[in-house]
Tab-separated table of C-alpha atoms and ligand atoms in Angstrom:
chain	number	residue	atom	x	y	z
A	23	MET	CA	-73.262	-17.927	157.349
A	24	ASP	CA	-73.801	-14.668	155.525
A	25	ILE	CA	-71.866	-15.298	152.302
A	26	ASP	CA	-72.797	-11.891	150.849
A	27	LYS	CA	-71.149	-10.244	153.829
A	28	ILE	CA	-68.062	-12.405	153.365
A	29	ARG	CA	-67.956	-11.600	149.626
A	30	ALA	CA	-68.005	-7.895	150.412
A	31	GLU	CA	-64.554	-8.347	151.960
A	32	PHE	CA	-63.143	-9.497	148.595
A	33	PRO	CA	-63.150	-6.554	146.134
A	34	ILE	CA	-61.791	-8.721	143.305
A	35	LEU	CA	-65.038	-10.712	143.287
A	36	ARG	CA	-66.810	-7.601	141.981
A	37	ARG	CA	-64.807	-7.695	138.738
A	38	THR	CA	-66.418	-8.467	135.430
A	39	ILE	CA	-64.804	-10.563	132.703
A	40	TYR	CA	-66.030	-9.998	129.118
A	41	ASN	CA	-69.023	-8.196	130.637
A	42	HIS	CA	-69.956	-11.204	132.777
A	43	PRO	CA	-69.660	-11.227	136.551
A	44	LEU	CA	-66.482	-13.063	137.528
A	45	VAL	CA	-67.175	-16.560	138.849
A	46	TYR	CA	-63.884	-17.526	140.430
A	47	LEU	CA	-63.562	-21.316	140.604
A	48	ASP	CA	-59.776	-21.645	140.570
A	49	ASN	CA	-59.322	-21.648	144.326
A	50	THR	CA	-57.122	-24.730	144.324
A	51	ALA	CA	-54.468	-22.811	142.387
A	52	THR	CA	-54.799	-19.754	144.597
A	53	SER	CA	-57.619	-18.247	146.628
A	54	GLN	CA	-58.476	-14.550	146.824
A	55	ALA	CA	-57.482	-12.402	149.795
A	56	PRO	CA	-59.894	-10.429	152.016
A	57	ASP	CA	-59.500	-6.730	152.896
A	58	SER	CA	-57.852	-7.584	156.218
A	59	VAL	CA	-54.979	-9.318	154.405
A	60	VAL	CA	-54.631	-6.564	151.789
A	61	ASN	CA	-54.763	-3.851	154.474
A	62	SER	CA	-52.036	-5.624	156.412
A	63	ILE	CA	-49.809	-5.530	153.314
A	64	VAL	CA	-50.576	-1.842	152.731
A	65	SER	CA	-49.822	-0.979	156.334
A	66	GLY	CA	-46.666	-3.104	156.150
A	67	TYR	CA	-45.407	-0.778	153.421
A	68	THR	CA	-46.854	2.496	154.672
A	69	GLN	CA	-46.364	2.139	158.454
A	70	THR	CA	-43.893	-0.497	159.574
A	71	LYS	CA	-41.455	-1.391	156.766
A	72	ALA	CA	-38.086	-2.102	158.336
A	73	ASN	CA	-35.878	-5.152	158.282
A	74	VAL	CA	-36.665	-7.662	161.010
A	75	HIS	CA	-34.450	-8.915	163.831
A	76	ARG	CA	-31.565	-6.524	163.298
A	77	GLY	CA	-32.712	-3.132	164.457
A	78	VAL	CA	-33.024	-1.322	167.747
A	79	HIS	CA	-35.227	1.345	166.207
A	80	THR	CA	-38.991	1.385	166.620
A	81	LEU	CA	-39.971	0.393	163.085
A	82	SER	CA	-37.666	-2.602	163.128
A	83	MET	CA	-39.014	-3.732	166.472
A	84	GLU	CA	-42.591	-3.356	165.232
A	85	ALA	CA	-41.845	-5.279	162.020
A	86	THR	CA	-40.158	-8.016	164.056
A	87	GLU	CA	-43.104	-8.272	166.413
A	88	LEU	CA	-45.516	-8.552	163.460
A	89	GLN	CA	-43.457	-11.406	162.021
A	90	GLU	CA	-43.011	-13.227	165.304
A	91	GLY	CA	-46.668	-12.683	166.199
A	92	ALA	CA	-47.518	-14.444	162.935
A	93	ARG	CA	-45.225	-17.321	163.897
A	94	ARG	CA	-47.039	-17.711	167.222
A	95	ARG	CA	-50.367	-17.643	165.349
A	96	VAL	CA	-49.208	-20.341	162.906
A	97	ARG	CA	-48.043	-22.500	165.807
A	98	GLU	CA	-51.506	-22.289	167.299
A	99	PHE	CA	-53.174	-22.886	163.891
A	100	VAL	CA	-51.420	-26.239	163.362
A	101	ASN	CA	-51.063	-27.065	167.079
A	102	ALA	CA	-47.274	-27.399	166.997
A	103	SER	CA	-45.684	-27.770	170.414
A	104	SER	CA	-43.340	-24.798	170.029
A	105	ILE	CA	-42.565	-21.843	167.753
A	106	GLU	CA	-39.138	-23.355	167.110
A	107	GLU	CA	-40.943	-25.883	164.929
A	108	ILE	CA	-42.418	-23.222	162.604
A	109	ILE	CA	-40.154	-22.298	159.682
A	110	PHE	CA	-41.264	-19.628	157.217
A	111	THR	CA	-40.545	-20.536	153.598
A	112	ARG	CA	-41.618	-19.179	150.212
A	113	GLY	CA	-44.357	-21.804	150.101
A	114	THR	CA	-45.090	-25.519	150.083
A	115	THR	CA	-42.609	-26.095	147.276
A	116	GLU	CA	-39.713	-24.552	149.151
A	117	ALA	CA	-40.710	-26.364	152.344
A	118	ILE	CA	-40.543	-29.751	150.602
A	119	ASN	CA	-37.269	-28.846	148.878
A	120	LEU	CA	-35.868	-27.915	152.285
A	121	VAL	CA	-36.700	-31.331	153.730
A	122	ALA	CA	-35.497	-33.257	150.668
A	123	ALA	CA	-32.212	-31.343	150.550
A	124	SER	CA	-31.494	-31.087	154.271
A	125	TYR	CA	-33.035	-34.213	155.821
A	126	GLY	CA	-32.569	-36.255	152.637
A	127	GLY	CA	-29.060	-34.970	152.042
A	128	GLU	CA	-28.009	-35.785	155.601
A	129	PHE	CA	-29.858	-38.991	156.446
A	130	LEU	CA	-30.663	-40.852	153.212
A	131	LYS	CA	-28.008	-43.157	151.787
A	132	ASP	CA	-27.423	-45.026	148.531
A	133	GLY	CA	-29.824	-47.971	148.296
A	134	ASP	CA	-32.467	-46.352	150.546
A	135	GLU	CA	-36.098	-46.216	149.485
A	136	ILE	CA	-38.755	-43.540	149.861
A	137	ILE	CA	-42.497	-43.818	149.344
A	138	LEU	CA	-44.565	-41.201	147.477
A	139	SER	CA	-48.039	-41.498	145.986
A	140	VAL	CA	-49.191	-41.321	142.393
A	141	MET	CA	-51.440	-38.344	143.227
A	142	GLU	CA	-48.554	-36.086	144.297
A	143	HIS	CA	-48.089	-32.585	142.917
A	144	HIS	CA	-44.777	-32.162	141.059
A	145	SER	CA	-43.617	-30.196	144.131
A	146	ASN	CA	-43.607	-33.452	146.073
A	147	ILE	CA	-41.923	-35.481	143.334
A	148	VAL	CA	-39.207	-33.391	141.710
A	149	PRO	CA	-37.338	-32.402	144.937
A	150	TRP	CA	-36.910	-36.135	145.627
A	151	GLN	CA	-35.739	-36.722	142.067
A	152	LEU	CA	-33.155	-33.956	142.504
A	153	LEU	CA	-31.946	-35.837	145.569
A	154	GLN	CA	-31.771	-38.985	143.432
A	155	ARG	CA	-29.087	-37.256	141.346
A	156	ARG	CA	-26.905	-37.142	144.477
A	157	LYS	CA	-27.917	-40.481	145.988
A	158	ASN	CA	-28.945	-43.776	144.512
A	159	LEU	CA	-32.473	-43.790	145.975
A	160	LYS	CA	-35.467	-45.819	144.897
A	161	ILE	CA	-38.867	-44.097	144.787
A	162	ARG	CA	-41.822	-46.420	145.358
A	163	VAL	CA	-45.308	-45.198	144.486
A	164	ILE	CA	-48.689	-45.787	146.186
A	165	PRO	CA	-51.389	-46.206	143.494
A	166	VAL	CA	-55.008	-45.001	143.656
A	167	ASN	CA	-58.196	-47.065	143.313
A	168	ALA	CA	-61.068	-46.397	140.894
A	169	ILE	CA	-62.576	-43.586	142.988
A	170	GLY	CA	-59.246	-41.884	143.605
A	171	GLU	CA	-58.330	-43.109	147.068
A	172	LEU	CA	-54.851	-44.310	147.982
A	173	ASP	CA	-54.575	-48.097	147.960
A	174	MET	CA	-53.656	-48.642	151.600
A	175	GLU	CA	-52.961	-52.373	151.172
A	176	VAL	CA	-50.361	-51.652	148.507
A	177	TYR	CA	-48.984	-48.860	150.706
A	178	LYS	CA	-48.410	-51.323	153.556
A	179	SER	CA	-46.723	-53.746	151.172
A	180	LEU	CA	-44.200	-51.140	149.944
A	181	PHE	CA	-42.275	-51.085	153.234
A	182	ASN	CA	-39.092	-53.104	153.596
A	183	GLU	CA	-35.874	-52.786	155.593
A	184	ARG	CA	-34.559	-50.137	153.164
A	185	THR	CA	-37.587	-47.778	153.486
A	186	ARG	CA	-36.437	-44.490	155.023
A	187	PHE	CA	-39.036	-41.803	154.260
A	188	VAL	CA	-42.681	-41.287	153.247
A	189	SER	CA	-44.016	-38.089	151.649
A	190	VAL	CA	-47.683	-37.757	150.650
A	191	CYS	CA	-50.311	-35.067	150.312
A	192	HIS	CA	-53.084	-34.496	152.847
A	193	ALA	CA	-55.508	-33.716	150.008
A	194	SER	CA	-55.084	-34.092	146.245
A	195	ASN	CA	-55.183	-30.939	144.132
A	196	VAL	CA	-56.748	-32.907	141.265
A	197	LEU	CA	-58.999	-35.564	142.773
A	198	GLY	CA	-59.841	-33.680	145.959
A	199	THR	CA	-59.342	-36.922	147.909
A	200	ILE	CA	-58.574	-36.385	151.589
A	201	ASN	CA	-56.006	-38.990	152.557
A	202	PRO	CA	-56.083	-40.812	155.925
A	203	VAL	CA	-52.862	-39.127	157.016
A	204	LYS	CA	-53.040	-40.214	160.639
A	205	GLU	CA	-53.180	-43.859	159.564
A	206	ILE	CA	-50.511	-43.327	156.884
A	207	ILE	CA	-48.190	-41.849	159.503
A	208	ALA	CA	-48.938	-44.547	162.106
A	209	ILE	CA	-48.075	-47.268	159.576
A	210	ALA	CA	-44.807	-45.532	158.629
A	211	HIS	CA	-43.908	-44.992	162.284
A	212	SER	CA	-44.478	-48.676	163.012
A	213	HIS	CA	-41.559	-49.228	160.601
A	214	GLY	CA	-39.543	-46.401	162.204
A	215	VAL	CA	-39.989	-44.209	159.111
A	216	PRO	CA	-40.704	-40.436	159.305
A	217	VAL	CA	-43.395	-38.769	157.182
A	218	LEU	CA	-43.813	-35.416	155.446
A	219	ILE	CA	-47.361	-34.302	154.698
A	220	ASP	CA	-47.932	-31.855	151.840
A	221	GLY	CA	-50.802	-29.862	153.305
A	222	ALA	CA	-51.124	-27.285	150.506
A	223	GLN	CA	-54.714	-28.311	149.766
A	224	ALA	CA	-55.679	-29.169	153.318
A	225	ALA	CA	-54.766	-25.946	155.127
A	226	PRO	CA	-57.670	-23.891	153.670
A	227	HIS	CA	-60.310	-26.575	154.286
A	228	LEU	CA	-59.389	-28.961	157.114
A	229	LYS	CA	-58.438	-28.703	160.743
A	230	ILE	CA	-54.707	-29.338	161.023
A	231	ASP	CA	-53.297	-30.811	164.202
A	232	VAL	CA	-49.711	-31.884	163.615
A	233	GLN	CA	-49.451	-33.441	167.076
A	234	ASP	CA	-52.634	-35.450	166.709
A	235	ILE	CA	-51.604	-36.919	163.340
A	236	ASP	CA	-48.001	-37.109	164.612
A	237	ALA	CA	-46.530	-35.643	161.391
A	238	ASP	CA	-42.759	-35.329	161.283
A	239	PHE	CA	-43.034	-32.529	158.718
A	240	TYR	CA	-46.044	-30.605	157.405
A	241	ALA	CA	-45.926	-28.037	154.555
A	242	PHE	CA	-48.443	-25.446	153.326
A	243	SER	CA	-48.749	-22.131	151.434
A	244	ALA	CA	-50.470	-18.914	152.556
A	245	HIS	CA	-51.745	-17.944	149.100
A	246	LYS	CA	-54.102	-20.936	148.967
A	247	MET	CA	-55.653	-20.042	152.337
A	248	TYR	CA	-56.875	-16.472	151.686
A	249	GLY	CA	-53.381	-15.156	152.357
A	250	PRO	CA	-50.643	-13.346	150.451
A	251	SER	CA	-48.306	-14.850	147.873
A	252	GLY	CA	-44.657	-15.470	148.669
A	253	VAL	CA	-44.924	-17.199	152.028
A	254	GLY	CA	-45.542	-20.664	153.365
A	255	VAL	CA	-44.693	-22.798	156.327
A	256	LEU	CA	-42.690	-25.866	157.108
A	257	TYR	CA	-43.622	-27.456	160.414
A	258	GLY	CA	-40.965	-29.904	161.560
A	259	LYS	CA	-40.551	-31.868	164.764
A	260	LYS	CA	-37.852	-30.217	166.810
A	261	LYS	CA	-35.914	-33.475	167.166
A	262	TRP	CA	-35.455	-33.610	163.366
A	263	LEU	CA	-34.883	-29.903	162.803
A	264	GLU	CA	-32.159	-29.883	165.424
A	265	MET	CA	-30.319	-32.713	163.690
A	266	MET	CA	-30.726	-31.343	160.158
A	267	PRO	CA	-28.111	-29.082	158.548
A	268	PRO	CA	-29.156	-25.622	157.281
A	269	TYR	CA	-30.744	-25.568	153.833
A	270	GLN	CA	-29.351	-22.218	152.703
A	271	GLY	CA	-26.637	-19.987	154.133
A	272	GLY	CA	-26.764	-16.249	154.691
A	273	GLY	CA	-27.861	-13.587	157.129
A	274	GLU	CA	-30.334	-14.371	159.948
A	275	MET	CA	-29.349	-18.051	160.136
A	276	ILE	CA	-25.967	-17.679	161.851
A	277	GLU	CA	-24.785	-17.263	165.410
A	278	SER	CA	-21.266	-16.145	164.464
A	279	VAL	CA	-19.232	-16.115	161.280
A	280	SER	CA	-15.507	-16.181	160.702
A	281	PHE	CA	-13.496	-17.565	157.812
A	282	GLU	CA	-12.301	-20.296	160.156
A	283	LYS	CA	-15.630	-21.362	161.655
A	284	THR	CA	-19.286	-20.418	161.386
A	285	THR	CA	-21.917	-21.467	163.898
A	286	PHE	CA	-25.626	-21.472	163.235
A	287	ALA	CA	-28.538	-19.720	164.884
A	288	GLU	CA	-31.068	-21.500	167.047
A	289	LEU	CA	-34.322	-22.847	165.621
A	290	PRO	CA	-36.287	-21.691	163.740
A	291	PHE	CA	-33.816	-19.128	162.364
A	292	LYS	CA	-31.281	-21.776	161.338
A	293	PHE	CA	-33.571	-22.482	158.374
A	294	GLU	CA	-34.454	-18.885	157.504
A	295	ALA	CA	-31.460	-17.498	155.613
A	296	GLY	CA	-31.778	-13.941	154.318
A	297	THR	CA	-34.475	-11.333	154.816
A	298	PRO	CA	-37.811	-13.150	155.000
A	299	ASP	CA	-40.946	-11.863	153.262
A	300	PHE	CA	-41.891	-10.218	156.556
A	301	ILE	CA	-44.749	-8.178	155.076
A	302	SER	CA	-46.444	-11.279	153.660
A	303	ILE	CA	-45.740	-13.195	156.856
A	304	ALA	CA	-47.605	-10.518	158.856
A	305	ALA	CA	-50.464	-10.686	156.340
A	306	MET	CA	-50.624	-14.467	156.715
A	307	HIS	CA	-51.546	-13.839	160.349
A	308	LYS	CA	-54.674	-12.019	159.104
A	309	ALA	CA	-55.524	-14.897	156.750
A	310	ILE	CA	-55.449	-17.337	159.659
A	311	ASP	CA	-57.637	-14.953	161.681
A	312	PHE	CA	-60.061	-14.848	158.739
A	313	ILE	CA	-60.302	-18.655	158.661
A	314	ASP	CA	-60.577	-19.029	162.414
A	315	ASN	CA	-63.185	-16.286	162.762
A	316	LEU	CA	-65.430	-18.147	160.319
A	317	GLY	CA	-64.482	-21.558	161.720
A	318	ILE	CA	-62.792	-24.145	159.497
A	319	ASP	CA	-65.686	-26.589	160.007
A	320	ASN	CA	-68.179	-23.975	158.789
A	321	ILE	CA	-65.979	-23.294	155.759
A	322	ALA	CA	-65.762	-27.014	154.992
A	323	ALA	CA	-69.536	-27.488	155.382
A	324	HIS	CA	-70.310	-24.619	153.007
A	325	GLU	CA	-67.838	-25.914	150.418
A	326	ARG	CA	-69.256	-29.438	150.754
A	327	LYS	CA	-72.724	-28.102	149.951
A	328	LEU	CA	-71.386	-26.442	146.784
A	329	LEU	CA	-69.476	-29.594	145.846
A	330	ASP	CA	-72.446	-31.952	146.238
A	331	TYR	CA	-74.878	-29.632	144.469
A	332	THR	CA	-72.584	-28.998	141.491
A	333	THR	CA	-71.377	-32.595	141.137
A	334	ALA	CA	-74.927	-33.992	141.065
A	335	ARG	CA	-76.110	-31.465	138.493
A	336	MET	CA	-73.043	-31.876	136.269
A	337	LEU	CA	-73.609	-35.631	136.071
A	338	GLU	CA	-77.351	-35.207	135.551
A	339	GLU	CA	-77.392	-32.425	132.992
A	340	ILE	CA	-74.284	-32.783	130.874
A	341	PRO	CA	-74.056	-35.804	128.571
A	342	GLY	CA	-70.619	-37.436	128.484
A	343	MET	CA	-69.573	-35.949	131.848
A	344	ARG	CA	-66.673	-37.804	133.502
A	345	ILE	CA	-65.539	-36.744	136.992
A	346	PHE	CA	-62.096	-37.835	138.216
A	347	GLY	CA	-62.048	-38.338	141.976
A	348	THR	CA	-65.277	-39.434	143.634
A	349	ALA	CA	-64.037	-40.469	147.069
A	350	PRO	CA	-66.636	-39.825	149.784
A	351	ASP	CA	-64.016	-37.927	151.757
A	352	LYS	CA	-62.993	-35.138	149.400
A	353	CYS	CA	-62.364	-31.394	149.233
A	354	ALA	CA	-64.487	-29.159	147.004
A	355	ILE	CA	-62.532	-29.845	143.825
A	356	ILE	CA	-64.144	-31.187	140.641
A	357	SER	CA	-61.818	-32.416	137.886
A	358	PHE	CA	-63.727	-33.398	134.793
A	359	LEU	CA	-63.859	-34.008	131.052
A	360	VAL	CA	-66.873	-33.971	128.753
A	361	GLY	CA	-66.897	-36.548	125.940
A	362	ASN	CA	-63.892	-35.969	123.718
A	363	GLU	CA	-63.847	-32.221	124.219
A	364	HIS	CA	-60.429	-30.792	124.978
A	365	HIS	CA	-59.968	-29.351	128.467
A	366	TYR	CA	-58.151	-26.340	127.065
A	367	ASP	CA	-60.987	-25.434	124.665
A	368	MET	CA	-63.517	-25.760	127.480
A	369	GLY	CA	-61.472	-23.555	129.801
A	370	MET	CA	-61.029	-20.871	127.124
A	371	LEU	CA	-64.743	-20.766	126.311
A	372	LEU	CA	-65.763	-20.784	129.981
A	373	ASP	CA	-63.490	-17.783	130.517
A	374	LYS	CA	-65.361	-15.893	127.795
A	375	LEU	CA	-68.452	-16.397	129.957
A	376	GLY	CA	-66.732	-15.100	133.088
A	377	ILE	CA	-65.966	-18.492	134.629
A	378	ALA	CA	-62.398	-18.949	135.885
A	379	VAL	CA	-61.429	-22.639	135.974
A	380	ARG	CA	-58.068	-24.306	135.500
A	381	THR	CA	-57.186	-26.691	132.687
A	382	GLY	CA	-54.260	-28.997	132.011
A	383	HIS	CA	-52.290	-31.518	134.043
A	384	HIS	CA	-52.412	-29.477	137.292
A	385	CYS	CA	-48.725	-30.251	137.987
A	386	ALA	CA	-49.653	-33.893	138.481
A	387	GLN	CA	-48.519	-35.580	135.268
A	388	PRO	CA	-47.905	-39.023	136.840
A	389	LEU	CA	-51.533	-38.999	138.017
A	390	MET	CA	-52.715	-37.998	134.528
A	391	THR	CA	-50.727	-40.915	133.088
A	392	ALA	CA	-52.304	-43.288	135.626
A	393	LEU	CA	-55.760	-42.004	134.656
A	394	GLY	CA	-54.914	-42.375	130.944
A	395	ILE	CA	-55.578	-38.692	130.135
A	396	ASP	CA	-53.430	-35.634	129.530
A	397	GLY	CA	-55.444	-33.116	131.506
A	398	THR	CA	-58.811	-32.106	132.926
A	399	VAL	CA	-60.904	-29.038	133.540
A	400	ARG	CA	-60.908	-28.290	137.261
A	401	ALA	CA	-63.452	-26.239	139.200
A	402	SER	CA	-62.663	-25.646	142.865
A	403	PHE	CA	-64.614	-23.816	145.533
A	404	ALA	CA	-63.947	-21.529	148.476
A	405	ILE	CA	-65.995	-19.961	151.256
A	406	TYR	CA	-67.034	-16.977	149.110
A	407	ASN	CA	-68.583	-19.052	146.307
A	408	THR	CA	-72.374	-19.276	146.150
A	409	ILE	CA	-75.051	-21.616	144.825
A	410	GLU	CA	-75.931	-18.858	142.305
A	411	GLU	CA	-72.347	-19.050	141.028
A	412	CYS	CA	-72.649	-22.836	140.742
A	413	ASP	CA	-75.767	-22.244	138.628
A	414	MET	CA	-73.885	-19.757	136.426
A	415	PHE	CA	-71.054	-22.274	136.046
A	416	LEU	CA	-73.504	-25.062	135.138
A	417	ALA	CA	-75.307	-22.884	132.596
A	418	ALA	CA	-71.994	-21.862	131.011
A	419	LEU	CA	-70.822	-25.468	130.990
A	420	ARG	CA	-73.995	-26.625	129.228
A	421	ARG	CA	-73.483	-23.928	126.601
A	422	VAL	CA	-69.804	-24.720	126.067
A	423	ALA	CA	-70.404	-28.484	125.943
A	424	ALA	CA	-73.156	-28.016	123.357
A	425	MET	CA	-70.980	-25.649	121.339
A	426	LEU	CA	-68.003	-27.994	121.258
A	427	GLY	CA	-70.071	-31.187	121.021
B	16	PMP	N1	-48.774	-29.427	146.697
B	16	PMP	C1	-50.051	-29.370	146.315
B	16	PMP	C2	-50.968	-30.501	146.657
B	16	PMP	C3	-50.503	-28.246	145.612
B	16	PMP	O1	-51.787	-28.180	145.226
B	16	PMP	C4	-49.609	-27.187	145.335
B	16	PMP	C5	-50.051	-25.958	144.566
B	16	PMP	N2	-50.836	-26.202	143.456
B	16	PMP	C6	-48.292	-27.303	145.770
B	16	PMP	C7	-47.909	-28.430	146.452
B	16	PMP	C8	-47.290	-26.223	145.524
B	16	PMP	O2	-47.621	-25.089	146.242
B	16	PMP	P1	-46.822	-23.723	146.023
B	16	PMP	O3	-46.820	-23.493	144.541
B	16	PMP	O4	-47.606	-22.719	146.768
B	16	PMP	O5	-45.438	-23.933	146.550
């Protein structure tokens, strides 16, 4: 693959930071967007801005077609069986909140149990805790082993006759671990329990096939997959979505309204109250095209090369290097600490050298507690990163470690 050609599509990568070329290694938090995505947003504002689904005029019909074309594209991207199963949300967080509030509010009862994992992002913990304020639910937690994989034996042992739901991530935003979601779902289904998969970190790197893994719900965000901010997707099996009550009320989600009785729109609109972020939704279509044109397997192979190269050199060249998450099956995410140096100090100094990494607890405080630390430095890679950038990162890291050490 011609990475230079790909980089040329991302103007932001030409920025300099403190007179150093930007080395953007914070892709787990958000990835950059190519020209095609930015141009779609510009044309959304300059050519087709009109509210969707309500107009007979040309602009409104064009805006509606752009949004619904994106829905068809997302359906294909995750291999859902119908577009009724594709709900646009603000992102992964809103998608999980929707399921916790609507499915959880309707079907979970006092005394029921749900299973999460210790590596979950706060977005897949707090919505369930909010539900706990309304219902007396027990949350049971799958631990991780020494290399950062879920302990599947413990997982199996957590099921009992009160277990009603499982919600786990496809890939960890801290450890990078890719979880065996198909097996996780099969085990839950053998107990008659539905599963939500938080795919925020998987969507940019892994092939998603919701029918193959048999997910009941699958959530992801466009901004982490070369797309715009403000939009994400909840896939849900039609049989559940049909039974679930609306999450929010408002325009778009109704069939008819009177003060005596309101009836709701068909799927997927029942779950899309209010004007959606139709300009970002149309731009998400371009992000999926970008990924598919390159091929997700090619993206993953390139990122794997960067991951292996950088991991080996970090361990070899930097005394006191500790990497959290060394599962063989992992995304290109390296969470690390060096000796007793504080992650925040390292991140600040790396920034002065043009290297953008993230520091802190990465919205995964229960995982930090389990690891016995309060945060890490995290470098994460995308298709546009190069071996030369890995070298710049390693050189900067050596300098910072020596300075602080
Ligand atoms: N889950 C995981 C695994 C994540 O990495 C993130 C984002 N860091 C989220 C959920 C939340 O995504 P968003 O902020 O786009 O809703």
